[in-house]
Amino acid sequence: MPIGNRTAYGVLAALVIAYPLVPGAADRTTGALSHWGTVCAVASLAVFVFGVVRNRPASRTPWVGLGAFLVLWMLGDLAYDLAGTHPVLSPADGFYVAGAVAGIAALLAMNQRRLVDAPRDALIESGMVALIAAIAAWLFIVEYAIDAGGPALGALGRSVVVFYPLVNVVALFLVARLLFSGGRNIAALLLGAAFICGLAADGAYAYFQQMGSFSDANVVAADTLWLAMYALIAAATLHPSMVSLTEPTRGSSTRTSWQLATAGIALLAIPTLFAAAGLLGHTLHTIEFFLASATVIPLVLWRLLHLHRWVTATHDQLERREHYFRQLAQQSSDSYFVLDEQGIIRDMSPGATRMLGVHDDVHGQQLTAVVGDDGEHLATALAGIRTLAGMSTTVEAPLPGSDGSIRWIEARATNMLDDATVRGIVVNVHDISLRKHALAEVERQSLHDPLTGLPNRALLRDRMERVLVRRRQHGNDVVVVFCGLDNFMDVNESLGHDRGDDVLRTVADRLVHAVASSDTIARLGGDEFAALIEVDDVNDQQAIELAESIRQAATSPIRLGGLSVAVTASVGVAIASADDANTVDDLLRIADSALAAAKARGRDQVVRYQPSMRQSDVVHMELADELRSAVARNELALHYQPIFDLSTGAIVGLEALARWNHPTRGLLPPRRFIPIAEQSGSIIDVGTWVLRRTCEAAATFDDNLLISVNLAPRQLRDPDIVATIRGLLDATGLEPSRLALELTESALIGNFDEAVTRLRAISRLGVKIAIDDFGVGFASIDYLRRFPTDILKIDASYVSSITEAGDVSALVRGLLGLGRTLDLITIAEGIETSPQLAALQREGCAYGQGFILERAVSEHQIRELLGTPPSPTV
Ligand code: C2E
Ligand code: MG
Ligand code: MG
C-alpha cells in the first residue's frame, strides 16, 4: 500500500476520532455538524475523488454514483443545519433520499459488473447479513422510533423512520454480495463497515430524536458514526482493491470456513439481538422472535445442506481421482514402494514385486533385502537421505532375472517423512534394461568394427593404454603386429565387395585364432589388422616368429564357395621395450612404419621395425603403397608442355608429363612419385597408363604434332613393352611417327643388349626414340650410334649455363654440333630466359621447350592453346 494511502487513512481516522473527543469539536451551537464535522466531511470527499482519480477503475459510473451519494448527503447535512428547526420531514430529506437512490444505484451497478460469472450461492451469505441487519434495524430503530413516536408520528413519520434503516440494510446486502463473491476485497470490507456505521447512526439518531436534545451524547455519537461512514467510503475508494469491485470476478467461491462462520454468527445473532433489545427495555414480541428465526434458520439450513452436498461431491471427486491415480500406478511401467524410516516396505504399487522378480508378499520386509545382493547400493542411497526431509537420490542396480538375464532398474528415493499425507520414503522403481542395453550396444558399436566384430582402432588404443600401464608396473613386454593384405583391392575388384567382405571376415577369424585369447586382434580399417600381444619377455627373433605365424594365418588360401582365393600379407612388428616406445602413439607409429617397410620391400613379408625407418622413409613407403592403386583410383593425370620450333615459334610437339592427384597431399610432381614407382615396380602400371592416355589424346590433336612420352628404364626391361606400344597404336589409330619415347641414359644401364633389341623393335614400329637429359649421364657417342636414336634432348643444365649476355659454352655448341652430325633433331630443354632463347636460335638449335615459351599445362589448357576441340574421351 502506498505511503500516501496510510497518511490519508491516518488523517481521516484522526478527524473522525477527534470529533467526539476533542473539546469543542462537536460544538453544534453554530450548526448541526460543527465546523470540525464540515472539515471531516470535505476531507472524506477529497480523499474519495483522489481515490477514484488515482486508482482509475475501468468502470467509473458506479463510483460517480457513490460520489453523488456523498455529495448529496453532505448537502443534506448543510440544509439540515441551515433549517434550524427539524420537523420529521425537512428539505434536507430531499437531498438524503436522492443521495440514497444514487448510492443504492451505484452499489447495484458494482454488483452487476462484478458478479457476471460469480457463483449464485453467495446469495445465502448476503441474505443472512441483510436479514440480521434488518432484524437489528427493526429492534433498535424502527420499532423503537415508532413506539416512542406513538400516533403523533403519522404515516409520513413512520415512512421516514423505516426508509433510512432500509437504505442501509439494502446497501449492506449489496456490499455483502460484493464481499462474498470472489476473493478477499478490502474495499468491499470498508464499504460494509461504512454502511454498518450508517445503520448505527440511524439508531443513534432515532434515540436522540426521541430524547429531543442536541446536547445529548446520542447526537455526538450519531454524528461521529455518520462522519465515520463518509470516511470509510472514502477509505474504500482510496484502496487499490476498489478497482476489482467494478470488474468481473474469476468466480472463485467463498471459502467454506467463511460460509460456516457466517451461518454460525447469523444463528447466534438472533438471541443476542433480542437479549440486547430486552436489556435496553424494548418491548419484545414472540412473533418477532418467531419471524426472525423463521427467516434466518432456513437460510442457515440451506447453507448447511449446500455445504453437505459440496463435501459429498468433493469426497466423490477425490475418490474418483484416487482411483484414477491408482489405475495409472497399476498400469504404469514404473512401480513405487513407500518405506518407513527404517526402510521397511509399508505400501507399494501392484506390479512392484514383479519388477523385482519377487512373488511373495513383501509388506513389512526391508526393501534392500528384497532387492537381493545388489541391495547395498540402494541401502547406501537410502541411508544418505533418511534424515534429510525432501531430499531425493537415484541409484541404478542390476537384477538377475530368473532366466539368467540381467535386468537393470533405476530407483529414485525421496524422503517424504515430513509430508503429512505420505509420511514415508517413496521409492520409484523404473525398468531401464532397454536403455541400458541400447547404451551398451552403442558403446559396443563405437568400439568395434561392424564387419568383423573385432575391436576398432579406438578400442585397440584403449587396450594398448592399459597394457602399457601394466608394462610399467610389472615389466612385461608388449609386441604390436600390423598386418596389411597386399592384394585385397584385386580381390574386391575381381570378386565383388561381398566376397571381399567374406575374405576380411575369414582373415579376422584366423587372426583371432592365431593369438592367445588374452591378446587383442583389431581391425584398423580397410585391409589392415593389428595384434596386441603381451609377453613376459621377448627378443627380436621371437617377435618375428610371432608375426610370421600371423602372416601365415592371413595368407593361407581362403575357400569361398567353389573358389580358392589367395591373399598375401605384409606384416610390420614393433616391440615396446626394444623400440623404446612408451606411449600408444609411439607404438602405433613404429608398427605402421614397419608395415609400410614390408610393403615397400615387395610385400608378402614380415619386417621388424628399425630405427632407421624415419619419417621420410615412412612417407616414401606410404606413397609407394598408395601408388599401387592410384591408377585404379584414377588419380593420375597428364600435363603437356609444348615443344616449339625456335626459328618460327610454332608448336611442333608436346611432351606428356605425369602428375598425381594425391587424395591428401594434393597434386604431386613426377619427381615425388616416378622414382618411387620405379623402385616399387608400379612404374609398369603407371607408365602403361601414361602411354595409353597420351596415345588416346594425341590421336585427337593436330596431325603434325609430335607427342613425347617419358619411358622409365624399368619399362624398357618389361618384355611386354613392344607389344603394349603396338597394341596402343593400333587401338588409338595414332600414326607411329607422331609418337616419341624419351629415355634417359640410365635406361641403357644394365642389360644393354636387351635394351637395344627392344628399342630397335620399338623403332621398327615407326615410333621415334629420344635421349632425354642428354649430357648428364654417361651415354657416349658410341651408344648414340648403336641406338636407333631420332631426337636429342639437351639437358636443362646446359641451357642454364648460357649467360645473361648470351654467351654459349663450347660444350653446348659441341652438343648441338653432335646432333647435326648424327642427323638428329635437337631439342633444348628448360629455356628460361630470353638470352638463352636468343642464343639457342643463333646457334641453330631447331626446337626448344622451357618456361619462357610455355609451362606444362593441363590437357584442357593445351587444347585451348592449340585450338583443338576437346577430345570426346576426355
Ligand atoms: P623431363 O622429361 O626432362 O621433363 C622436363 C621437365 O622439366 C618437366 O618437369 C618440365 O615441367 C620441366 N621444365 C620444362 N621447362 C622448364 C624450365 O624452363 N625450367 C625448369 N626448371 N624446368 C622446366 P616435370 O614435369 O616435373 O617432370 C620431371 C621429370 O619427371 C621429367 O623430366 C621426366 O624425367 C619425369 N617424368 C615426367 N612424366 C613422366 C612419365 O610419364 N614417365 C616417366 N617415366 N617419367 C616422367
Ligand atoms: Mg622428358
Ligand atoms: Mg628432360
Short mmCIF file of N, CA, C and O in Angstrom, two decimals, residues 595-699:
data_model
loop_
_atom_site.label_atom_id
_atom_site.label_comp_id
_atom_site.label_asym_id
_atom_site.label_seq_id
_atom_site.Cartn_x
_atom_site.Cartn_y
_atom_site.Cartn_z
N LEU A 595 55.18 -51.84 -41.13
CA LEU A 595 54.27 -52.40 -42.14
C LEU A 595 54.54 -51.74 -43.49
O LEU A 595 54.61 -52.42 -44.53
N ALA A 596 54.71 -50.41 -43.48
CA ALA A 596 54.97 -49.71 -44.73
C ALA A 596 56.27 -50.22 -45.36
O ALA A 596 56.36 -50.40 -46.58
N ALA A 597 57.24 -50.50 -44.49
CA ALA A 597 58.52 -51.01 -45.00
C ALA A 597 58.31 -52.37 -45.64
O ALA A 597 58.86 -52.67 -46.71
N ALA A 598 57.50 -53.20 -45.00
CA ALA A 598 57.23 -54.53 -45.54
C ALA A 598 56.59 -54.41 -46.92
O ALA A 598 56.90 -55.16 -47.84
N LYS A 599 55.69 -53.44 -47.08
CA LYS A 599 55.02 -53.26 -48.38
C LYS A 599 56.03 -52.75 -49.40
O LYS A 599 56.07 -53.20 -50.54
N ALA A 600 56.83 -51.77 -48.94
CA ALA A 600 57.77 -51.15 -49.88
C ALA A 600 58.82 -52.16 -50.34
O ALA A 600 59.35 -52.06 -51.43
N ARG A 601 59.12 -53.11 -49.46
CA ARG A 601 60.15 -54.09 -49.83
C ARG A 601 59.58 -55.22 -50.69
O ARG A 601 60.18 -56.28 -50.81
N GLY A 602 58.42 -55.03 -51.19
CA GLY A 602 57.89 -56.02 -52.13
C GLY A 602 56.78 -56.87 -51.55
O GLY A 602 56.36 -57.84 -52.16
N ARG A 603 56.27 -56.53 -50.38
CA ARG A 603 55.09 -57.18 -49.79
C ARG A 603 55.34 -58.63 -49.41
O ARG A 603 56.41 -59.16 -49.61
N ASP A 604 54.29 -59.22 -48.87
CA ASP A 604 54.27 -60.64 -48.51
C ASP A 604 55.47 -61.01 -47.63
O ASP A 604 56.14 -62.00 -47.88
N GLN A 605 55.74 -60.19 -46.65
CA GLN A 605 56.87 -60.49 -45.77
C GLN A 605 56.68 -59.80 -44.41
O GLN A 605 55.84 -58.92 -44.28
N VAL A 606 57.50 -60.26 -43.46
CA VAL A 606 57.47 -59.66 -42.13
C VAL A 606 58.66 -58.72 -42.02
O VAL A 606 59.77 -59.09 -42.39
N VAL A 607 58.44 -57.50 -41.56
CA VAL A 607 59.55 -56.58 -41.36
C VAL A 607 59.55 -56.11 -39.90
O VAL A 607 58.54 -55.64 -39.39
N ARG A 608 60.67 -56.28 -39.29
CA ARG A 608 60.84 -55.83 -37.90
C ARG A 608 61.23 -54.36 -37.95
O ARG A 608 62.08 -53.96 -38.76
N TYR A 609 60.61 -53.56 -37.11
CA TYR A 609 60.88 -52.11 -37.14
C TYR A 609 62.35 -51.82 -36.87
O TYR A 609 62.96 -52.45 -36.00
N GLN A 610 62.91 -50.90 -37.63
CA GLN A 610 64.28 -50.45 -37.42
C GLN A 610 64.24 -48.95 -37.19
O GLN A 610 63.49 -48.24 -37.88
N PRO A 611 65.06 -48.47 -36.27
CA PRO A 611 65.05 -47.02 -36.02
C PRO A 611 65.37 -46.22 -37.28
O PRO A 611 65.01 -45.06 -37.38
N SER A 612 66.04 -46.84 -38.27
CA SER A 612 66.39 -46.10 -39.48
C SER A 612 65.16 -45.77 -40.32
O SER A 612 65.22 -44.94 -41.22
N MET A 613 64.05 -46.43 -40.01
CA MET A 613 62.83 -46.14 -40.79
C MET A 613 62.27 -44.82 -40.31
O MET A 613 61.32 -44.76 -39.55
N ARG A 614 62.89 -43.75 -40.77
CA ARG A 614 62.47 -42.44 -40.27
C ARG A 614 61.24 -41.97 -41.02
O ARG A 614 60.75 -42.60 -41.95
N GLN A 615 60.83 -40.79 -40.65
CA GLN A 615 59.56 -40.29 -41.18
C GLN A 615 59.55 -40.23 -42.72
O GLN A 615 58.59 -40.61 -43.35
N SER A 616 60.70 -39.74 -43.31
CA SER A 616 60.70 -39.60 -44.77
C SER A 616 60.53 -40.98 -45.41
O SER A 616 59.85 -41.13 -46.42
N ASP A 617 61.17 -41.97 -44.77
CA ASP A 617 61.01 -43.32 -45.31
C ASP A 617 59.56 -43.75 -45.22
O ASP A 617 59.03 -44.41 -46.10
N VAL A 618 58.98 -43.33 -44.11
CA VAL A 618 57.59 -43.73 -43.91
C VAL A 618 56.71 -43.14 -45.00
O VAL A 618 55.89 -43.82 -45.61
N VAL A 619 56.94 -41.84 -45.27
CA VAL A 619 56.15 -41.19 -46.32
C VAL A 619 56.41 -41.89 -47.65
O VAL A 619 55.49 -42.20 -48.40
N HIS A 620 57.68 -42.16 -47.88
CA HIS A 620 58.08 -42.85 -49.09
C HIS A 620 57.32 -44.18 -49.21
O HIS A 620 56.75 -44.50 -50.26
N MET A 621 57.30 -44.88 -48.10
CA MET A 621 56.64 -46.19 -48.11
C MET A 621 55.14 -46.05 -48.31
O MET A 621 54.53 -46.81 -49.04
N GLU A 622 54.61 -45.04 -47.66
CA GLU A 622 53.15 -44.83 -47.83
C GLU A 622 52.83 -44.52 -49.27
O GLU A 622 51.90 -45.07 -49.85
N LEU A 623 53.64 -43.63 -49.86
CA LEU A 623 53.38 -43.26 -51.25
C LEU A 623 53.50 -44.48 -52.15
O LEU A 623 52.67 -44.71 -53.03
N ALA A 624 54.54 -45.27 -51.88
CA ALA A 624 54.75 -46.47 -52.69
C ALA A 624 53.52 -47.36 -52.61
O ALA A 624 53.05 -47.90 -53.62
N ASP A 625 53.00 -47.44 -51.41
CA ASP A 625 51.84 -48.30 -51.21
C ASP A 625 50.60 -47.74 -51.90
O ASP A 625 49.88 -48.45 -52.59
N GLU A 626 50.42 -46.44 -51.75
CA GLU A 626 49.22 -45.83 -52.33
C GLU A 626 49.28 -45.78 -53.86
O GLU A 626 48.26 -45.83 -54.53
N LEU A 627 50.51 -45.68 -54.35
CA LEU A 627 50.67 -45.57 -55.80
C LEU A 627 50.16 -46.81 -56.53
O LEU A 627 49.71 -46.74 -57.66
N ARG A 628 50.20 -47.92 -55.79
CA ARG A 628 49.75 -49.17 -56.40
C ARG A 628 48.32 -49.08 -56.87
O ARG A 628 47.93 -49.68 -57.86
N SER A 629 47.53 -48.33 -56.15
CA SER A 629 46.12 -48.26 -56.54
C SER A 629 45.76 -46.91 -57.17
O SER A 629 44.61 -46.66 -57.46
N ALA A 630 46.78 -46.05 -57.35
CA ALA A 630 46.49 -44.71 -57.88
C ALA A 630 45.88 -44.78 -59.28
O ALA A 630 44.97 -44.02 -59.60
N VAL A 631 46.39 -45.72 -60.11
CA VAL A 631 45.86 -45.82 -61.48
C VAL A 631 44.40 -46.27 -61.42
O VAL A 631 43.53 -45.66 -62.03
N ALA A 632 44.17 -47.30 -60.58
CA ALA A 632 42.80 -47.82 -60.47
C ALA A 632 41.87 -46.75 -59.94
O ALA A 632 40.70 -46.68 -60.33
N ARG A 633 42.37 -45.92 -59.05
CA ARG A 633 41.51 -44.88 -58.47
C ARG A 633 41.45 -43.64 -59.33
O ARG A 633 40.88 -42.62 -58.92
N ASN A 634 42.10 -43.73 -60.51
CA ASN A 634 42.03 -42.63 -61.48
C ASN A 634 42.62 -41.33 -60.91
O ASN A 634 42.11 -40.26 -61.16
N GLU A 635 43.71 -41.48 -60.17
CA GLU A 635 44.28 -40.30 -59.55
C GLU A 635 45.39 -39.67 -60.39
O GLU A 635 45.88 -38.59 -60.07
N LEU A 636 45.81 -40.38 -61.45
CA LEU A 636 46.89 -39.83 -62.27
C LEU A 636 46.32 -38.92 -63.35
O LEU A 636 45.19 -39.09 -63.80
N ALA A 637 47.15 -37.93 -63.76
CA ALA A 637 46.73 -37.02 -64.82
C ALA A 637 47.96 -36.69 -65.66
O ALA A 637 49.09 -36.92 -65.24
N LEU A 638 47.71 -36.16 -66.83
CA LEU A 638 48.83 -35.76 -67.69
C LEU A 638 48.79 -34.27 -67.94
O LEU A 638 47.72 -33.70 -68.18
N HIS A 639 49.96 -33.65 -67.84
CA HIS A 639 50.11 -32.27 -68.29
C HIS A 639 50.97 -32.31 -69.56
O HIS A 639 51.69 -33.28 -69.80
N TYR A 640 50.86 -31.27 -70.36
CA TYR A 640 51.60 -31.26 -71.63
C TYR A 640 52.40 -29.98 -71.73
O TYR A 640 51.87 -28.90 -71.49
N GLN A 641 53.69 -30.14 -72.06
CA GLN A 641 54.50 -28.95 -72.30
C GLN A 641 54.79 -28.86 -73.81
O GLN A 641 55.34 -29.81 -74.38
N PRO A 642 54.43 -27.73 -74.42
CA PRO A 642 54.65 -27.61 -75.87
C PRO A 642 56.15 -27.54 -76.20
O PRO A 642 56.94 -27.00 -75.43
N ILE A 643 56.48 -28.09 -77.34
CA ILE A 643 57.85 -28.00 -77.89
C ILE A 643 57.76 -27.08 -79.11
O ILE A 643 56.87 -27.27 -79.96
N PHE A 644 58.61 -26.07 -79.10
CA PHE A 644 58.48 -25.04 -80.16
C PHE A 644 59.59 -25.17 -81.21
O PHE A 644 60.71 -25.59 -80.89
N ASP A 645 59.21 -24.78 -82.43
CA ASP A 645 60.21 -24.61 -83.49
C ASP A 645 60.83 -23.25 -83.19
O ASP A 645 60.16 -22.22 -83.26
N LEU A 646 62.15 -23.24 -82.86
CA LEU A 646 62.75 -21.99 -82.39
C LEU A 646 62.91 -20.95 -83.50
O LEU A 646 62.98 -19.76 -83.23
N SER A 647 62.90 -21.41 -84.74
CA SER A 647 63.05 -20.42 -85.82
C SER A 647 61.72 -19.78 -86.20
O SER A 647 61.66 -18.60 -86.53
N THR A 648 60.62 -20.55 -86.10
CA THR A 648 59.32 -19.99 -86.50
C THR A 648 58.44 -19.64 -85.29
O THR A 648 57.50 -18.86 -85.39
N GLY A 649 58.72 -20.24 -84.15
CA GLY A 649 57.88 -20.01 -82.95
C GLY A 649 56.63 -20.86 -82.96
O GLY A 649 55.77 -20.72 -82.07
N ALA A 650 56.53 -21.79 -83.91
CA ALA A 650 55.33 -22.64 -83.97
C ALA A 650 55.49 -23.84 -83.03
O ALA A 650 56.61 -24.28 -82.75
N ILE A 651 54.34 -24.32 -82.53
CA ILE A 651 54.38 -25.53 -81.68
C ILE A 651 54.50 -26.74 -82.59
O ILE A 651 53.67 -26.93 -83.48
N VAL A 652 55.56 -27.51 -82.36
CA VAL A 652 55.75 -28.68 -83.21
C VAL A 652 55.50 -29.98 -82.47
O VAL A 652 55.34 -31.04 -83.08
N GLY A 653 55.47 -29.90 -81.16
CA GLY A 653 55.24 -31.13 -80.40
C GLY A 653 54.82 -30.84 -78.97
O GLY A 653 54.74 -29.68 -78.54
N LEU A 654 54.46 -31.94 -78.28
CA LEU A 654 54.06 -31.81 -76.87
C LEU A 654 54.76 -32.89 -76.08
O LEU A 654 54.88 -34.02 -76.55
N GLU A 655 55.24 -32.55 -74.87
CA GLU A 655 55.76 -33.60 -74.01
C GLU A 655 54.73 -33.89 -72.93
O GLU A 655 54.26 -32.98 -72.23
N ALA A 656 54.37 -35.15 -72.84
CA ALA A 656 53.39 -35.55 -71.81
C ALA A 656 54.13 -35.77 -70.50
O ALA A 656 55.11 -36.51 -70.45
N LEU A 657 53.67 -35.11 -69.47
CA LEU A 657 54.33 -35.21 -68.16
C LEU A 657 53.31 -35.63 -67.11
O LEU A 657 52.24 -35.04 -66.98
N ALA A 658 53.66 -36.66 -66.37
CA ALA A 658 52.68 -37.24 -65.44
C ALA A 658 52.52 -36.38 -64.16
O ALA A 658 53.45 -35.72 -63.71
N ARG A 659 51.32 -36.39 -63.62
CA ARG A 659 51.02 -35.74 -62.32
C ARG A 659 50.18 -36.72 -61.51
O ARG A 659 49.43 -37.51 -62.07
N TRP A 660 50.29 -36.59 -60.18
CA TRP A 660 49.46 -37.47 -59.32
C TRP A 660 48.57 -36.59 -58.44
O TRP A 660 49.06 -35.85 -57.61
N ASN A 661 47.30 -36.71 -58.66
CA ASN A 661 46.33 -36.00 -57.80
C ASN A 661 46.15 -36.80 -56.52
O ASN A 661 45.21 -37.57 -56.36
N HIS A 662 47.06 -36.60 -55.57
CA HIS A 662 47.01 -37.42 -54.36
C HIS A 662 45.84 -36.97 -53.48
O HIS A 662 45.63 -35.77 -53.30
N PRO A 663 45.08 -37.93 -52.94
CA PRO A 663 43.86 -37.55 -52.20
C PRO A 663 44.14 -36.65 -50.99
O PRO A 663 43.30 -35.82 -50.64
N THR A 664 45.30 -36.79 -50.35
CA THR A 664 45.55 -35.92 -49.19
C THR A 664 46.72 -34.97 -49.40
O THR A 664 46.78 -33.92 -48.79
N ARG A 665 47.66 -35.34 -50.26
CA ARG A 665 48.85 -34.50 -50.40
C ARG A 665 48.76 -33.52 -51.55
O ARG A 665 49.68 -32.74 -51.79
N GLY A 666 47.67 -33.56 -52.32
CA GLY A 666 47.50 -32.61 -53.42
C GLY A 666 48.19 -33.09 -54.70
O GLY A 666 48.53 -34.27 -54.82
N LEU A 667 48.40 -32.15 -55.62
CA LEU A 667 48.97 -32.50 -56.92
C LEU A 667 50.48 -32.71 -56.77
O LEU A 667 51.21 -31.79 -56.45
N LEU A 668 50.92 -33.95 -56.99
CA LEU A 668 52.34 -34.25 -56.81
C LEU A 668 53.05 -34.23 -58.15
O LEU A 668 52.57 -34.80 -59.13
N PRO A 669 54.25 -33.59 -58.22
CA PRO A 669 55.03 -33.60 -59.46
C PRO A 669 55.70 -34.97 -59.63
O PRO A 669 55.86 -35.70 -58.65
N PRO A 670 56.15 -35.28 -60.84
CA PRO A 670 56.69 -36.62 -61.09
C PRO A 670 57.91 -36.97 -60.24
O PRO A 670 58.08 -38.13 -59.89
N ARG A 671 58.73 -35.96 -59.87
CA ARG A 671 59.91 -36.33 -59.08
C ARG A 671 59.52 -36.89 -57.73
O ARG A 671 60.31 -37.57 -57.10
N ARG A 672 58.28 -36.62 -57.27
CA ARG A 672 57.84 -37.15 -55.97
C ARG A 672 57.39 -38.61 -56.06
O ARG A 672 57.32 -39.30 -55.05
N PHE A 673 57.02 -39.05 -57.27
CA PHE A 673 56.49 -40.42 -57.30
C PHE A 673 57.08 -41.32 -58.39
O PHE A 673 57.03 -42.55 -58.25
N ILE A 674 57.62 -40.72 -59.45
CA ILE A 674 58.17 -41.59 -60.50
C ILE A 674 59.33 -42.45 -59.96
O ILE A 674 59.33 -43.68 -60.16
N PRO A 675 60.26 -41.84 -59.18
CA PRO A 675 61.33 -42.71 -58.64
C PRO A 675 60.79 -43.80 -57.72
O PRO A 675 61.27 -44.93 -57.75
N ILE A 676 59.76 -43.44 -56.92
CA ILE A 676 59.16 -44.44 -56.02
C ILE A 676 58.51 -45.54 -56.85
O ILE A 676 58.65 -46.74 -56.55
N ALA A 677 57.82 -45.11 -57.92
CA ALA A 677 57.15 -46.10 -58.77
C ALA A 677 58.18 -47.02 -59.40
O ALA A 677 57.95 -48.24 -59.52
N GLU A 678 59.32 -46.45 -59.72
CA GLU A 678 60.37 -47.29 -60.33
C GLU A 678 60.90 -48.29 -59.32
O GLU A 678 61.08 -49.45 -59.63
N GLN A 679 61.07 -47.81 -58.10
CA GLN A 679 61.58 -48.69 -57.05
C GLN A 679 60.61 -49.81 -56.74
O GLN A 679 60.99 -50.96 -56.60
N SER A 680 59.36 -49.45 -56.60
CA SER A 680 58.38 -50.43 -56.10
C SER A 680 57.82 -51.28 -57.23
O SER A 680 57.13 -52.26 -56.95
N GLY A 681 58.08 -50.89 -58.45
CA GLY A 681 57.61 -51.71 -59.57
C GLY A 681 56.31 -51.24 -60.17
O GLY A 681 55.89 -51.71 -61.23
N SER A 682 55.65 -50.30 -59.50
CA SER A 682 54.36 -49.88 -60.07
C SER A 682 54.55 -48.98 -61.29
O SER A 682 53.58 -48.57 -61.91
N ILE A 683 55.79 -48.71 -61.66
CA ILE A 683 56.04 -47.88 -62.83
C ILE A 683 55.47 -48.53 -64.10
O ILE A 683 55.09 -47.82 -65.04
N ILE A 684 55.40 -49.85 -64.10
CA ILE A 684 54.85 -50.53 -65.28
C ILE A 684 53.39 -50.10 -65.48
O ILE A 684 52.99 -49.68 -66.55
N ASP A 685 52.63 -50.19 -64.36
CA ASP A 685 51.21 -49.78 -64.43
C ASP A 685 51.10 -48.30 -64.78
O ASP A 685 50.32 -47.90 -65.65
N VAL A 686 51.89 -47.49 -64.05
CA VAL A 686 51.82 -46.04 -64.25
C VAL A 686 52.24 -45.69 -65.68
O VAL A 686 51.54 -44.95 -66.39
N GLY A 687 53.37 -46.28 -66.13
CA GLY A 687 53.89 -45.97 -67.47
C GLY A 687 52.92 -46.40 -68.56
O GLY A 687 52.73 -45.69 -69.55
N THR A 688 52.31 -47.55 -68.38
CA THR A 688 51.36 -48.03 -69.39
C THR A 688 50.16 -47.09 -69.47
O THR A 688 49.68 -46.77 -70.55
N TRP A 689 49.73 -46.64 -68.27
CA TRP A 689 48.59 -45.71 -68.26
C TRP A 689 48.96 -44.42 -69.00
O TRP A 689 48.20 -43.92 -69.82
N VAL A 690 50.20 -43.92 -68.72
CA VAL A 690 50.64 -42.67 -69.35
C VAL A 690 50.67 -42.86 -70.88
O VAL A 690 50.19 -42.02 -71.63
N LEU A 691 51.21 -43.99 -71.30
CA LEU A 691 51.30 -44.26 -72.75
C LEU A 691 49.91 -44.28 -73.39
O LEU A 691 49.67 -43.65 -74.41
N ARG A 692 49.02 -45.04 -72.72
CA ARG A 692 47.68 -45.18 -73.29
C ARG A 692 46.99 -43.82 -73.39
O ARG A 692 46.44 -43.45 -74.42
N ARG A 693 47.06 -43.11 -72.28
CA ARG A 693 46.36 -41.81 -72.22
C ARG A 693 46.94 -40.85 -73.26
O ARG A 693 46.21 -40.12 -73.92
N THR A 694 48.28 -40.89 -73.42
CA THR A 694 48.92 -39.99 -74.38
C THR A 694 48.50 -40.35 -75.81
O THR A 694 48.18 -39.47 -76.61
N CYS A 695 48.53 -41.64 -76.10
CA CYS A 695 48.15 -42.06 -77.45
C CYS A 695 46.71 -41.66 -77.76
O CYS A 695 46.40 -41.18 -78.85
N GLU A 696 45.84 -41.88 -76.77
CA GLU A 696 44.42 -41.52 -76.98
C GLU A 696 44.29 -40.02 -77.26
O GLU A 696 43.59 -39.61 -78.19
N ALA A 697 44.99 -39.22 -76.43
CA ALA A 697 44.87 -37.77 -76.59
C ALA A 697 45.53 -37.33 -77.90
O ALA A 697 44.97 -36.53 -78.66
N ALA A 698 46.73 -37.90 -78.17
CA ALA A 698 47.49 -37.49 -79.35
C ALA A 698 46.69 -37.72 -80.63
O ALA A 698 46.75 -36.91 -81.55
N ALA A 699 45.93 -38.82 -80.64
CA ALA A 699 45.13 -39.13 -81.83
C ALA A 699 44.13 -38.03 -82.13
O ALA A 699 43.67 -37.91 -83.27
#
